[in-house]
Short mmCIF file of C-alpha atoms in Angstrom, two decimals:
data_model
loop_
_atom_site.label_atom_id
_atom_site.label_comp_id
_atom_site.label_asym_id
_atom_site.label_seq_id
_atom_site.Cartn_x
_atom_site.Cartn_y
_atom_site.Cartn_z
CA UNK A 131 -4.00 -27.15 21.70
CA UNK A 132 -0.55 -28.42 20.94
CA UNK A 133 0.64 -26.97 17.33
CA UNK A 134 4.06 -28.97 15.95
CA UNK A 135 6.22 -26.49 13.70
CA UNK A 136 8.94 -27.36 11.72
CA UNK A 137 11.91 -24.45 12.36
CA UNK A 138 15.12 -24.40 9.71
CA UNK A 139 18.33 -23.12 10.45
CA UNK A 140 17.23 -19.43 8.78
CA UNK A 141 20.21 -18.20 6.77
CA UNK A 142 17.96 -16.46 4.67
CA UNK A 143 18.72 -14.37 1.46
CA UNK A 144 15.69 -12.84 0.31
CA UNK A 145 15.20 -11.33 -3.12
CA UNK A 146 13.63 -7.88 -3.41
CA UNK A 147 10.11 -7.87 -3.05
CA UNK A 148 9.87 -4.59 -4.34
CA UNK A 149 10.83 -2.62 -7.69
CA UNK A 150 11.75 0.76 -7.30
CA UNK A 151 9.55 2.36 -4.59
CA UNK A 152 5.99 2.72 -5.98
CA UNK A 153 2.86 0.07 -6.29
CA UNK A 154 -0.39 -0.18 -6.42
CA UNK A 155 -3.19 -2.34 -4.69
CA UNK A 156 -5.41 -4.33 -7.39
CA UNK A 157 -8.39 -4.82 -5.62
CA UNK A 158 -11.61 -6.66 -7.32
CA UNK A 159 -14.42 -6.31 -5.04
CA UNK A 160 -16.53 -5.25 -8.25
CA UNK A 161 -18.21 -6.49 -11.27
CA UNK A 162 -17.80 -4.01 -13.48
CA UNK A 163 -13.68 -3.23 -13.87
CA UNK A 164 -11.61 -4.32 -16.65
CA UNK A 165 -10.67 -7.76 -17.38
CA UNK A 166 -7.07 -8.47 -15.77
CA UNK A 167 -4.91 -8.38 -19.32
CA UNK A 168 -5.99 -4.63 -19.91
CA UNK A 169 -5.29 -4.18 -16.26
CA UNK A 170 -1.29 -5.50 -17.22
CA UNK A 171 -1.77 -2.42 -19.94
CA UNK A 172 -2.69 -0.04 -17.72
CA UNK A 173 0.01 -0.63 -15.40
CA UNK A 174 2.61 -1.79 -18.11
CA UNK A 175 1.53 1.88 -19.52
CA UNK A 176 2.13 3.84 -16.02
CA UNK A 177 5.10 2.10 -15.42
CA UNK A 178 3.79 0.35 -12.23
CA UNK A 179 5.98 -2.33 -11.19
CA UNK A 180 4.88 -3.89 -8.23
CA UNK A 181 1.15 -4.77 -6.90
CA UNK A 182 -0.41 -6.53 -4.85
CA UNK A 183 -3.93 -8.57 -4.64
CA UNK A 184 -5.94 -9.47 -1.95
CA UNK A 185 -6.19 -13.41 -2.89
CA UNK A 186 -4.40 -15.64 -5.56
CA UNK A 187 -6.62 -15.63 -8.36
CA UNK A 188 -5.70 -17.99 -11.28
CA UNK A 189 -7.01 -15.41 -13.95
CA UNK A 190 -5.54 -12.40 -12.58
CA UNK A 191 -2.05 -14.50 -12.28
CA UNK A 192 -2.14 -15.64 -15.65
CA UNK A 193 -2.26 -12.62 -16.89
CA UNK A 194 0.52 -10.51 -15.40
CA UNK A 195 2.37 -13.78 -16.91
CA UNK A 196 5.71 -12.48 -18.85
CA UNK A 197 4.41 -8.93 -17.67
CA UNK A 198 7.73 -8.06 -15.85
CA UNK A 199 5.18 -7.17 -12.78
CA UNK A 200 6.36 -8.23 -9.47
CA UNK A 201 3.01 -9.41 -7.72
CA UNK A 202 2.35 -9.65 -4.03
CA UNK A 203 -0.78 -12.35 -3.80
CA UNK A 204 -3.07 -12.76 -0.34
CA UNK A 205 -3.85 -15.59 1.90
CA UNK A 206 -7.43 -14.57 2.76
CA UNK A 207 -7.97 -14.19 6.51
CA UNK A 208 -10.80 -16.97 6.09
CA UNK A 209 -7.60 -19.77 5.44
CA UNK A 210 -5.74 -18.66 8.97
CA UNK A 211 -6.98 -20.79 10.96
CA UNK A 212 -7.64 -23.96 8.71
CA UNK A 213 -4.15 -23.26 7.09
CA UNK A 214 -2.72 -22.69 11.28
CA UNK A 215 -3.15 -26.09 12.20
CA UNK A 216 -2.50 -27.94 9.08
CA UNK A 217 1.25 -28.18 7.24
CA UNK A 218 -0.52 -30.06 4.55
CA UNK A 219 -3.02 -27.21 3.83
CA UNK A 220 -0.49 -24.64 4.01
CA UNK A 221 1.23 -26.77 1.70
CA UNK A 222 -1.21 -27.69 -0.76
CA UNK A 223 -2.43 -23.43 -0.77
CA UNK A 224 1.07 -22.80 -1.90
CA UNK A 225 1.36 -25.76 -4.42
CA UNK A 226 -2.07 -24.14 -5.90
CA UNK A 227 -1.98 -21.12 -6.06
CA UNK A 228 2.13 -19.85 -5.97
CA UNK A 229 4.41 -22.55 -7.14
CA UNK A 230 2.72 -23.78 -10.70
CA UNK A 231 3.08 -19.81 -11.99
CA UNK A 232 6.69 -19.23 -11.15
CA UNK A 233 8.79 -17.97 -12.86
CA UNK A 234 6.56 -16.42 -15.67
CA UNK A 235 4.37 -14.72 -12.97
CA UNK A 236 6.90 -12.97 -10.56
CA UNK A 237 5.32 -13.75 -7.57
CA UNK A 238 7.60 -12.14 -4.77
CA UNK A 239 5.57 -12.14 -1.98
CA UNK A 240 2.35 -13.55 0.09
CA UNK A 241 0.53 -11.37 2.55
CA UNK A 242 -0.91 -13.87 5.15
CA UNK A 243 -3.71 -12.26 6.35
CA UNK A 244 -5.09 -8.75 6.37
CA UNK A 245 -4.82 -6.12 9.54
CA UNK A 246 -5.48 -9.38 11.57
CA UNK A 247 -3.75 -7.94 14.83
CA UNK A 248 -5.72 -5.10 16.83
CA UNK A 249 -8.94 -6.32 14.55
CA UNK A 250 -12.36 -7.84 16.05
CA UNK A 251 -11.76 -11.34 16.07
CA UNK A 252 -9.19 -12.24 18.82
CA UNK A 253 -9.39 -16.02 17.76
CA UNK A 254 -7.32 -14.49 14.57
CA UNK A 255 -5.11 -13.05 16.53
CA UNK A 256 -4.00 -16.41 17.96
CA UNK A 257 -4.00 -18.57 14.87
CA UNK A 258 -2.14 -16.07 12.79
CA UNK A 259 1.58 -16.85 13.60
CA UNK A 260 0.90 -20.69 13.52
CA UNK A 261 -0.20 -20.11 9.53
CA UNK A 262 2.57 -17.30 8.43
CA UNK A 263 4.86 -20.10 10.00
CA UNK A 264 3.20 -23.23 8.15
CA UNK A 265 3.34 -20.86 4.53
CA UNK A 266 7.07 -20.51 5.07
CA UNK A 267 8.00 -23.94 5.83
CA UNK A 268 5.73 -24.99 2.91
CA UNK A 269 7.96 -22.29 0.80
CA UNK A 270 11.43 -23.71 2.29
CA UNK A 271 10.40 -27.20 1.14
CA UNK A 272 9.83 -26.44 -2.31
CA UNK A 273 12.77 -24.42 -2.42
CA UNK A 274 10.77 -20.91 -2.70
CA UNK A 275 11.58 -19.22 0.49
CA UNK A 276 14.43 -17.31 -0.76
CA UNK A 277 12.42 -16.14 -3.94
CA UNK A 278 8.89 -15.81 -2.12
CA UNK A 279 8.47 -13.41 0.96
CA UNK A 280 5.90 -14.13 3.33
CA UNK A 281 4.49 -10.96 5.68
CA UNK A 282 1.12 -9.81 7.16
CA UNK A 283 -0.01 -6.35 6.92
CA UNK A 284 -0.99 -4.54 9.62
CA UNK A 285 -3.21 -1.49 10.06
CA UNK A 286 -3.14 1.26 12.41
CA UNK A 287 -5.01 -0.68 15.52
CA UNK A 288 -1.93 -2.52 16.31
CA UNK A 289 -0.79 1.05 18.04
CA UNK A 290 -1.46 2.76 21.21
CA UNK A 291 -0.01 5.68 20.65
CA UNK A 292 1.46 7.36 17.18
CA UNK A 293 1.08 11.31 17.99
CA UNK A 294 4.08 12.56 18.06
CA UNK A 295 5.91 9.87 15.48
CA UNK A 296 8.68 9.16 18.62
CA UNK A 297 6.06 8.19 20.91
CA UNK A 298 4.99 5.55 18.64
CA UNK A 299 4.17 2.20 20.58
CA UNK A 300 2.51 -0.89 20.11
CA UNK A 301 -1.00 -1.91 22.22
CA UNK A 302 -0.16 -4.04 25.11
CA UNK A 303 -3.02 -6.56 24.39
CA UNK A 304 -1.29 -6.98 20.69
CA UNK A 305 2.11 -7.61 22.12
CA UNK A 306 2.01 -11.13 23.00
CA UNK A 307 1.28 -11.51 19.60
CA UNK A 308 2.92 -9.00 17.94
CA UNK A 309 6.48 -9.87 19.38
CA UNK A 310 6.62 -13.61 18.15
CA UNK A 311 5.32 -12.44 14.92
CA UNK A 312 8.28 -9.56 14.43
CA UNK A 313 10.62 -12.14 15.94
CA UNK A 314 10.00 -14.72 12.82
CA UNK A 315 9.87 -12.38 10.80
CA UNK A 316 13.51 -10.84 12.02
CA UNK A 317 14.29 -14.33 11.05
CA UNK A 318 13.26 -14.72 7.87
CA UNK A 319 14.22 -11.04 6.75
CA UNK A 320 10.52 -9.99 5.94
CA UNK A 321 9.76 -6.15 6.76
CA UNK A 322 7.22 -4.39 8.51
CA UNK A 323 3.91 -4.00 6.49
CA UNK A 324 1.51 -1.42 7.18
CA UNK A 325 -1.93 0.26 5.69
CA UNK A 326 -1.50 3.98 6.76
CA UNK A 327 -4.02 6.34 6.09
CA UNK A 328 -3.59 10.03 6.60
CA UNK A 329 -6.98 10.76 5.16
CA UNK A 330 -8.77 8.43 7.53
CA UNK A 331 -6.65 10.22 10.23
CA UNK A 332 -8.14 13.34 9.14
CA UNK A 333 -11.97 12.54 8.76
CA UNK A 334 -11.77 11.26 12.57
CA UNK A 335 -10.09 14.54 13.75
CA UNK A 336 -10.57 17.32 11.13
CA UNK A 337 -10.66 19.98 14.01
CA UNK A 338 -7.27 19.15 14.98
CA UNK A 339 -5.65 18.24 12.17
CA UNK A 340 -4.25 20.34 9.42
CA UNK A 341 -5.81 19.07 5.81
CA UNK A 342 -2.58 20.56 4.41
CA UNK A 343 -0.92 18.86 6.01
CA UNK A 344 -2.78 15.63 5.40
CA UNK A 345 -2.11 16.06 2.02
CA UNK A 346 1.64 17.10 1.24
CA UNK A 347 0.68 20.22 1.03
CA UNK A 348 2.81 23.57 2.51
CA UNK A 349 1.66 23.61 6.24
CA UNK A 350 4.06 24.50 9.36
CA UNK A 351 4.15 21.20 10.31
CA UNK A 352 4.78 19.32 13.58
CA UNK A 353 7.91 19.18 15.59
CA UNK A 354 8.62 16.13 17.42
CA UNK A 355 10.54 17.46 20.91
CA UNK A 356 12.08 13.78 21.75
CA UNK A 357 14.34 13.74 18.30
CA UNK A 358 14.14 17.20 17.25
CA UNK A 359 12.82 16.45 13.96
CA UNK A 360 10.32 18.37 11.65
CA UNK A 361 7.16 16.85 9.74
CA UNK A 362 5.54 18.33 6.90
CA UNK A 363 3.25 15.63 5.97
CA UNK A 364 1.67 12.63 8.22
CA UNK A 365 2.51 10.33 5.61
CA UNK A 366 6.04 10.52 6.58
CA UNK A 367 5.10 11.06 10.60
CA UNK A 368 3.12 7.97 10.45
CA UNK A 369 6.15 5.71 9.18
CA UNK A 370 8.30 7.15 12.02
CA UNK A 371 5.76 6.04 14.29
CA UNK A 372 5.81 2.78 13.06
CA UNK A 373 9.39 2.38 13.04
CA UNK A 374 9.27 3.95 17.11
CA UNK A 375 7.01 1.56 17.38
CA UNK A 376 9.42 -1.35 16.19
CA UNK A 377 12.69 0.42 18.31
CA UNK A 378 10.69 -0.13 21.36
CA UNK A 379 9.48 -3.76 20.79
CA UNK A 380 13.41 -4.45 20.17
CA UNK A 381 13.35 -4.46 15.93
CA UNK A 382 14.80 -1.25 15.28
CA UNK A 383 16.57 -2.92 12.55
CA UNK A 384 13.34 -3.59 10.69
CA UNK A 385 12.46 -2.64 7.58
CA UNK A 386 8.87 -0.58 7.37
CA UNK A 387 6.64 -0.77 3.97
CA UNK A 388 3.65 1.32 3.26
CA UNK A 389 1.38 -1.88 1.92
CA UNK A 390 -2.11 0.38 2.24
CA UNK A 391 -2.40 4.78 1.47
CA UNK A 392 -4.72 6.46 -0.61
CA UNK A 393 -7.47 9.04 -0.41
CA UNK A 394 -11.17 8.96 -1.32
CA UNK A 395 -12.56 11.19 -4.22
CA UNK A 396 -15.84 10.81 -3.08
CA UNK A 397 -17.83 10.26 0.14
CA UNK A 398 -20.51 10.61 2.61
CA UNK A 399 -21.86 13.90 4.00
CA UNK A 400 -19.51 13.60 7.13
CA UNK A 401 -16.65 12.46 5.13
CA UNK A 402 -16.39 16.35 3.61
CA UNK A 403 -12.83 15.54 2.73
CA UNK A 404 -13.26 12.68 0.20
CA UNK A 405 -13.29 15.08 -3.31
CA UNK A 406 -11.87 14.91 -6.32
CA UNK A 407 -9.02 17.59 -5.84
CA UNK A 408 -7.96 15.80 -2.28
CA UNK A 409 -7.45 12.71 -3.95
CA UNK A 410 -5.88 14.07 -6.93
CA UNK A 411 -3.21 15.94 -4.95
CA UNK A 412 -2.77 13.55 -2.26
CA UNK A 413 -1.76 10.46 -4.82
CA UNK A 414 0.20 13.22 -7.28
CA UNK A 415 2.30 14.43 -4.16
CA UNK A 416 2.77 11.25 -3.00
CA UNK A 417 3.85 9.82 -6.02
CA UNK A 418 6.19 12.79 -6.31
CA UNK A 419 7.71 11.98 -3.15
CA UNK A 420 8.47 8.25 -3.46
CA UNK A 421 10.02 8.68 -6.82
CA UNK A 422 12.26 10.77 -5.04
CA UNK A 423 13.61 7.72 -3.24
CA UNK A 424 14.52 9.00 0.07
CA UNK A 425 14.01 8.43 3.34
CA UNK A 426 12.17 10.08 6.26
CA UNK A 427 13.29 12.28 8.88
CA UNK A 428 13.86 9.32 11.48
CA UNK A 429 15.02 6.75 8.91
CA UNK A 430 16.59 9.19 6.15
CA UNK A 431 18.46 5.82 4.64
CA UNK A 432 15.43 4.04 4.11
CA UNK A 433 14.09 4.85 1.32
CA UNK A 434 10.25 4.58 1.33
CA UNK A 435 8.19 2.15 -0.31
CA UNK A 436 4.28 1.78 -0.49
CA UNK A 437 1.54 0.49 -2.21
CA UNK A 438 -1.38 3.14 -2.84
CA UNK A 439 -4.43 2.01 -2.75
CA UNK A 440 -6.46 1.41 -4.89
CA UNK A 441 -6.44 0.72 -8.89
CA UNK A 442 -9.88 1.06 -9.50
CA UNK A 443 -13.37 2.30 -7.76
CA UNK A 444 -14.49 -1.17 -6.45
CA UNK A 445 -18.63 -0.80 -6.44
CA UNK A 446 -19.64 -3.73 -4.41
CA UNK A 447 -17.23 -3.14 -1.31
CA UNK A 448 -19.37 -2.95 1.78
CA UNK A 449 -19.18 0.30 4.27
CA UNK A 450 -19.35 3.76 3.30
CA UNK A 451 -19.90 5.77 0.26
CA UNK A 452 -15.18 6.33 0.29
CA UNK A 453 -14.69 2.35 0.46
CA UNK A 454 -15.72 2.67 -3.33
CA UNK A 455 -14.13 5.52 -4.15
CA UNK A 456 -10.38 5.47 -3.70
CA UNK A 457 -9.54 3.88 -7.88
CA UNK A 458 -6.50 6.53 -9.48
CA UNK A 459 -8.95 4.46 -12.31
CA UNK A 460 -12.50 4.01 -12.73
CA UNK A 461 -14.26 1.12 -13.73
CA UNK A 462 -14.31 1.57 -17.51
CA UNK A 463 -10.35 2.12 -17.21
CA UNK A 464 -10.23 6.19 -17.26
CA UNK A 465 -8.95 7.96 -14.99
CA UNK A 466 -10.17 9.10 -11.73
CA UNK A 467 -8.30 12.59 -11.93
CA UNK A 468 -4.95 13.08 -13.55
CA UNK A 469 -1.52 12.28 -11.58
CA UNK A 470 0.28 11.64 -14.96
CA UNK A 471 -0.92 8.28 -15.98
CA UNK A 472 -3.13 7.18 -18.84
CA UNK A 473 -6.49 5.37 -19.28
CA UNK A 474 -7.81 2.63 -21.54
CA UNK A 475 -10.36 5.15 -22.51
CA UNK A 476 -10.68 9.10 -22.13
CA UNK A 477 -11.84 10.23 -18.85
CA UNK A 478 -15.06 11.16 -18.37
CA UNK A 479 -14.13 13.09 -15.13
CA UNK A 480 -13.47 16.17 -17.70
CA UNK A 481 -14.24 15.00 -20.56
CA UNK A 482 -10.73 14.89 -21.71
CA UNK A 483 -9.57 14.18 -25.82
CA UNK A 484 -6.24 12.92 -26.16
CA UNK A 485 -4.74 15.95 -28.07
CA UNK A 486 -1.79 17.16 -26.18
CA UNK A 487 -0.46 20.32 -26.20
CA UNK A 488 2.80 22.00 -24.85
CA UNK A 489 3.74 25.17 -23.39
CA UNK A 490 6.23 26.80 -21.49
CA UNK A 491 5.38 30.00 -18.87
CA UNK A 492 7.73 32.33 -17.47
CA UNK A 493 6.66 32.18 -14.60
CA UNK A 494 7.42 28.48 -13.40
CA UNK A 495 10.27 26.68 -14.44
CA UNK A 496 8.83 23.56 -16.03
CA UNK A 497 7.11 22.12 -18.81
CA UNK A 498 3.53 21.88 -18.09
CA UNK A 499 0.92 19.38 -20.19
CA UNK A 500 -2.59 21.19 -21.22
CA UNK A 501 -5.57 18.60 -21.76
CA UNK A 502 -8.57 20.42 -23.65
CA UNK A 503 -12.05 19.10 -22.66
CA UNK A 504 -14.34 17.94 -25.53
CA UNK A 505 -16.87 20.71 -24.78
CA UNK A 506 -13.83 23.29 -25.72
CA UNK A 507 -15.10 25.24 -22.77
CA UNK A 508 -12.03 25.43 -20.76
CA UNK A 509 -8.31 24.42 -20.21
CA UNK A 510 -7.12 22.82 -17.12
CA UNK A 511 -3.51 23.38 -16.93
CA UNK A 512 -1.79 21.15 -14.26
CA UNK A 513 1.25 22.37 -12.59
CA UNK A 514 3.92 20.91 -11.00
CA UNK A 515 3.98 22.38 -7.68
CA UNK A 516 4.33 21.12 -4.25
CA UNK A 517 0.43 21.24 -3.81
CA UNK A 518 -0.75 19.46 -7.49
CA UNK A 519 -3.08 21.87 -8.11
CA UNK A 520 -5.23 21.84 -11.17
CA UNK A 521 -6.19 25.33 -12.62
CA UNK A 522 -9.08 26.33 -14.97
CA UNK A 523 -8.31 29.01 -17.57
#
């Protein structure tokens, strides 16, 4: 089949797509979360700046309206292939559902597609540079390609190898479509998106793998031979792979962003690791690290930037008992486990009350926050050490 593309001369100057270096994945596979203005409050509240949803839902965009949220929006991979072999679709998508809520909404970005490459249906794979290409040209008509990025996210199936982070390489079935794809995207100045997962790297290999170091926490680490450099988390060895990954294919130039981490609090029988405390310290260390604003050990001046996924426990996702369990919120807007933000309502996870109280110990430098449970039972004190750990007194 014969597709016709329109190409520009690309002398592209992209606005960020990304505030600061933290976001969060708003995903609504439920029926029971809150309505999308308190969702604005919540993240207005924990100072989230940038998200990003898995369609381009009218409601949901009408409400971060004026919000000061920079919004990423999804092209669903059910569109690809109509949207792959027709301009006027592509066109009409963007007319729809981007251009009529600029600038009130900031809409900065639109993920075409969803861990498409690598995935189960190899018809995808084909279809999905013809439609990332279409939703550009459909932005550079109307004038929106310099304001509007356009990406696809990829998971960790697009590699062959990521163990140690400079042996990272991309599949050789994906590479006749991954290179095209990274060579428009070189083009148009997008980065490299991708949904990295240290905790479902653990669950598959917990034998091998050191939870500590799965989670931020203090661990010996790995030492990559090739460059010499030290890991102490796989959140940081799993970029590096990506970007080895991207130095091989001939993009070492290429921006990576985290679009996909989190960790379950709760799980099936063989997913042991999916608790409360995992989750808890996994999202408070990693939030501690990105608001540090640095780079990794292979790419110390990039500073990293991800997406954590997700907002909220999403009850009708399909798969097993973690798919609904990885919310820093549950559904009636509480908190899943503290990491410093702030519900619509008190969390029922301990029962917090809002009364706050301060104190300072001798024995750690820094001011730590005491919530008292209802029952009056006990004090959790949460510290703020490397690790995130919660202790009862």
């Amino acid at each position: 089949m014969f597709f016709k593309f329109v190409f520009f001369s690309l002398t592209v100057v992209m606005s960020s797509a990304f505030i600061g270096t933290y976001g969060v994945n708003y995903g609504r596979i439920a029926d029971n979360i809150p309505h999308p203005e308190s969702v604005v409050t919540l993240m207005k509240a924990a100072k989230i700046m940038n998200t990003r949803i898995f369609d381009a839902d009218h409601e949901v965009l009408k409400a971060f309206k004026g919000s000061g949220i920079e919004i990423m929006v999804g092209l669903g991979n059910e569109f690809l292939r109509d949207i792959s072999v027709n301009e006027d679709r592509a066109m009409n998508w963007v007319k729809e559902n981007v251009e009529p809520f600029l600038p009130g909404t900031r809409i900065v970005g639109i993920a075409v597609g969803n861990e498409i490459l690598g995935g189960g249906d190899q018809e995808l794979w084909e279809v999905l540079l013809p439609a990332v290409k279409n939703v550009y040209n459909a932005l550079d008509r109307l004038q929106l390609a310099g304001k509007v990025q356009v990406s696809s996210p990829h998971s960790a199936a697009v590699f062959a190898t990521s163990y140690p982070p400079s042996a990272g390489a991309f599949k050789e079935s994906v590479m006749p479509y991954m290179k095209p794809l990274l060579d428009f995207f070189s083009q148009i100045k997008s980065p490299f998106y991708i949904n990295t997962y240290p905790f479902l790297a653990y669950i598959s290999d917990p034998d091998h793998i050191d939870l500590n170091y799965a989670l931020f926490k203090k661990n010996p680490g790995i030492y990559d031979q090739k460059t010499n450099l030290h890991y102490d988390n796989m959140f940081e060895a799993q970029i590096d792979a990506s970007y080895a990954a991207l130095e091989k294919a001939g993009y070492e130039n290429m921006e990576v962003i985290v679009s996909e981490t989190g960790w379950a609090s709760h799980g099936d029988p063989n997913e042991a690791a999916a608790t409360v405390s995992n989750a808890r310290t996994y999202n408070y260390n990693l939030r501690k690290r990105l608001l540090k604003k640095k780079g990794t050990p292979y790419r110390p001046k990039r500073v990293v930037k991800a997406y954590v996924f997700a907002m909220f426990n999403e009850n009708l996702k399909p798969g097993p008992t973690s798919e609904r369990n990885f919310g820093l919120f549950k559904a009636d807007g509480s908190i899943s486990y503290s990491i410093g933000f702030t519900g619509l309502v008190p969390s029922s996870a301990r029962s917090f009350i809002t009364m706050k109280v301060w104190l300072w110990f001798d024995t750690i430098d820094v001011l730590h926050y005491i919530g008292c449970s209802s029952g009056a039972d006990n004090i959790v004190v949460t510290t703020e050490t490397d690790a995130g750990v919660e202790r009862i007194l």
